[in-house]
CSV table of C-alpha atoms in Angstrom, one decimal:
chain,number,residue,atom,x,y,z
A,1,MET,CA,-47.2,16.8,53.7
A,2,ALA,CA,-47.8,15.6,57.4
A,3,ALA,CA,-47.0,12.1,56.6
A,4,LEU,CA,-43.6,12.9,55.0
A,5,GLN,CA,-42.8,15.3,57.9
A,6,ALA,CA,-43.5,12.8,60.5
A,7,CYS,CA,-41.4,10.3,58.7
A,8,GLN,CA,-38.7,12.8,58.5
A,9,ASN,CA,-38.9,13.8,62.1
A,10,ILE,CA,-39.9,10.5,63.8
A,11,GLY,CA,-38.3,8.0,61.3
A,12,MET,CA,-39.1,4.3,61.0
A,13,PRO,CA,-40.5,2.2,62.6
A,14,GLU,CA,-42.5,4.7,64.6
A,15,CYS,CA,-43.9,6.6,61.4
A,16,ARG,CA,-45.5,3.5,60.0
A,17,ILE,CA,-48.7,4.6,61.7
A,18,ASN,CA,-48.7,7.8,59.8
A,19,LEU,CA,-47.8,6.1,56.5
A,20,ALA,CA,-50.8,3.9,57.2
A,21,HIS,CA,-53.0,7.0,57.8
A,22,ILE,CA,-52.1,8.5,54.4
A,23,VAL,CA,-52.6,5.3,52.4
A,24,THR,CA,-56.1,5.0,53.8
A,25,TYR,CA,-56.7,8.6,53.4
A,26,LEU,CA,-55.7,8.2,49.8
A,27,ALA,CA,-57.6,4.9,49.2
A,28,GLU,CA,-60.7,6.2,50.2
A,29,ALA,CA,-60.4,9.7,48.7
A,30,PRO,CA,-62.8,10.1,45.5
A,31,LYS,CA,-61.0,9.0,42.4
A,32,SER,CA,-61.1,11.3,39.2
A,33,THR,CA,-59.4,11.7,36.1
A,34,ARG,CA,-60.7,15.1,35.0
A,35,SER,CA,-57.3,16.8,35.8
A,36,TYR,CA,-55.4,14.2,33.6
A,37,GLU,CA,-57.9,14.6,30.9
A,38,ALA,CA,-57.9,18.5,31.0
A,39,TYR,CA,-54.2,18.5,30.8
A,40,ASN,CA,-54.3,16.4,28.1
A,41,ARG,CA,-57.0,18.5,25.9
A,42,ALA,CA,-54.8,22.1,26.8
A,43,GLU,CA,-51.9,20.3,25.4
A,44,ALA,CA,-53.6,19.0,22.4
A,45,ALA,CA,-55.0,22.7,22.1
A,46,ALA,CA,-51.4,24.2,22.3
A,47,LYS,CA,-49.8,21.9,20.0
A,48,ALA,CA,-52.6,22.1,17.4
A,49,ASP,CA,-51.3,25.8,16.4
A,50,LEU,CA,-47.9,26.3,18.0
A,51,THR,CA,-48.3,30.2,16.8
A,52,LEU,CA,-51.1,31.2,19.0
A,53,PRO,CA,-50.2,34.5,21.0
A,54,VAL,CA,-50.0,34.2,24.6
A,55,PRO,CA,-52.6,37.2,25.8
A,56,LEU,CA,-50.8,40.2,26.7
A,57,GLN,CA,-52.5,40.5,30.1
A,58,VAL,CA,-50.7,37.3,31.5
A,59,ARG,CA,-47.4,38.4,30.1
A,60,ASN,CA,-44.9,38.8,32.6
A,61,ALA,CA,-43.3,42.5,32.2
A,62,PRO,CA,-39.7,42.8,33.6
A,63,THR,CA,-38.6,45.5,31.5
A,64,LYS,CA,-39.8,49.0,30.6
A,65,LEU,CA,-40.2,48.2,27.0
A,66,MET,CA,-42.6,45.3,27.7
A,67,GLU,CA,-44.4,47.4,30.3
A,68,ASP,CA,-44.9,49.8,27.4
A,69,LEU,CA,-45.9,47.4,25.1
A,70,GLY,CA,-48.9,46.2,27.2
A,71,TYR,CA,-47.7,43.3,28.7
A,72,SER,CA,-49.5,42.6,32.2
A,73,GLU,CA,-51.7,45.4,32.0
A,74,GLY,CA,-55.1,44.7,33.3
A,75,TYR,CA,-54.0,41.7,35.0
A,76,ARG,CA,-55.7,40.9,38.2
A,77,TYR,CA,-54.4,38.8,41.0
A,78,ASN,CA,-56.9,36.8,42.4
A,79,PRO,CA,-55.6,36.2,45.9
A,80,ASN,CA,-55.8,40.2,46.4
A,81,TYR,CA,-59.5,40.1,45.8
A,82,ALA,CA,-62.4,39.5,48.1
A,83,HIS,CA,-64.3,38.2,44.8
A,84,PRO,CA,-63.8,36.4,41.7
A,85,VAL,CA,-62.2,38.5,39.1
A,86,HIS,CA,-61.7,38.0,35.3
A,87,ASN,CA,-58.5,37.6,33.4
A,88,THR,CA,-58.0,36.6,30.0
A,89,TYR,CA,-55.9,33.6,30.3
A,90,LEU,CA,-56.1,31.9,26.7
A,91,PRO,CA,-55.6,33.0,23.0
A,92,PRO,CA,-59.0,34.2,21.5
A,93,ASP,CA,-58.9,31.2,18.9
A,94,ILE,CA,-59.2,28.6,22.0
A,95,GLU,CA,-61.0,30.9,24.6
A,96,ALA,CA,-64.1,29.0,24.2
A,97,GLN,CA,-62.7,25.7,24.4
A,98,VAL,CA,-63.6,23.5,27.7
A,99,PHE,CA,-60.7,21.4,28.9
A,100,LEU,CA,-61.7,20.7,32.4
A,101,ARG,CA,-65.2,19.0,32.4
A,102,LYS,CA,-67.5,19.7,35.3
A,103,GLU,CA,-67.8,17.7,38.3
A,104,GLY,CA,-70.2,14.9,37.6
A,105,ASP,CA,-70.2,15.2,33.7
A,106,LEU,CA,-70.8,11.8,32.5
A,107,SER,CA,-70.6,12.1,28.8
A,108,GLY,CA,-68.4,9.5,27.6
A,109,LYS,CA,-68.5,7.3,30.4
A,110,THR,CA,-70.0,3.6,30.1
A,111,TRP,CA,-72.9,2.5,32.1
A,112,ASP,CA,-72.7,-1.3,32.5
A,113,GLU,CA,-75.8,-2.5,34.6
A,114,GLN,CA,-74.6,-5.9,35.1
A,115,ALA,CA,-71.2,-4.7,36.4
A,116,LEU,CA,-72.9,-2.4,38.9
A,117,LYS,CA,-75.3,-4.9,39.7
A,118,ARG,CA,-72.1,-7.3,40.5
A,119,TRP,CA,-70.6,-4.4,42.9
A,120,GLU,CA,-73.7,-3.9,44.5
A,121,GLU,CA,-73.7,-7.6,45.5
A,122,ALA,CA,-70.1,-8.2,46.3
A,123,ARG,CA,-68.9,-4.7,47.7
A,124,ASN,CA,-72.1,-3.1,48.8
A,125,ASN,CA,-73.7,-5.4,50.9
A,126,GLY,CA,-76.1,-6.3,48.3
A,127,MET,CA,-78.0,-2.6,48.6
A,128,ARG,CA,-78.2,-0.4,45.7
A,129,TRP,CA,-75.6,2.2,44.9
A,130,GLU,CA,-76.6,5.5,46.2
A,131,GLY,CA,-75.7,7.2,43.1
A,132,ARG,CA,-78.0,5.0,40.9
A,133,ASP,CA,-80.9,7.6,40.9
A,134,ARG,CA,-78.8,10.7,39.9
A,135,VAL,CA,-77.4,9.0,37.2
A,136,VAL,CA,-80.2,6.8,35.6
C-alpha cells in the first residue's frame, strides 16, 4: 500500500525506488500455495452439496423476524475479545474438514535429492540447505 501511495503522491520517475523496494520485498518473501489450495478445497466442498445450510450463528439478522428465528444468536465478534473465541462457521456435515493445511505440512510434496543438491551447489554456495535436517 505504501508503494502505491508513494507512486500516486511522488509520481514517476522518483517512485521507481519505492517500486524497487516492494519488488525486492515480494521476491524475497516466503512463498506458499496454502491459501490457494485451501480456497480450492473449500470451494469443492461447497459445490459438492449446495444444500448445506449456513449456520444460524453466522447469518446476518437485519430484521426482527430473522432475529426471532435465531439468526446471529451467540455470534462472537473476535476483535472484541482479548482471547480467542469459538464460532461455528461451517455446516455440521463439513465442519471437521481441514481446508488450510498447517504451515510446514509436507504431505503431498515431492522430495528430489538431486534437485536439492543442484540448488545447494548453484544457489547456496555449495552449503547444505538449512531446512534439510527438519525435513529428512
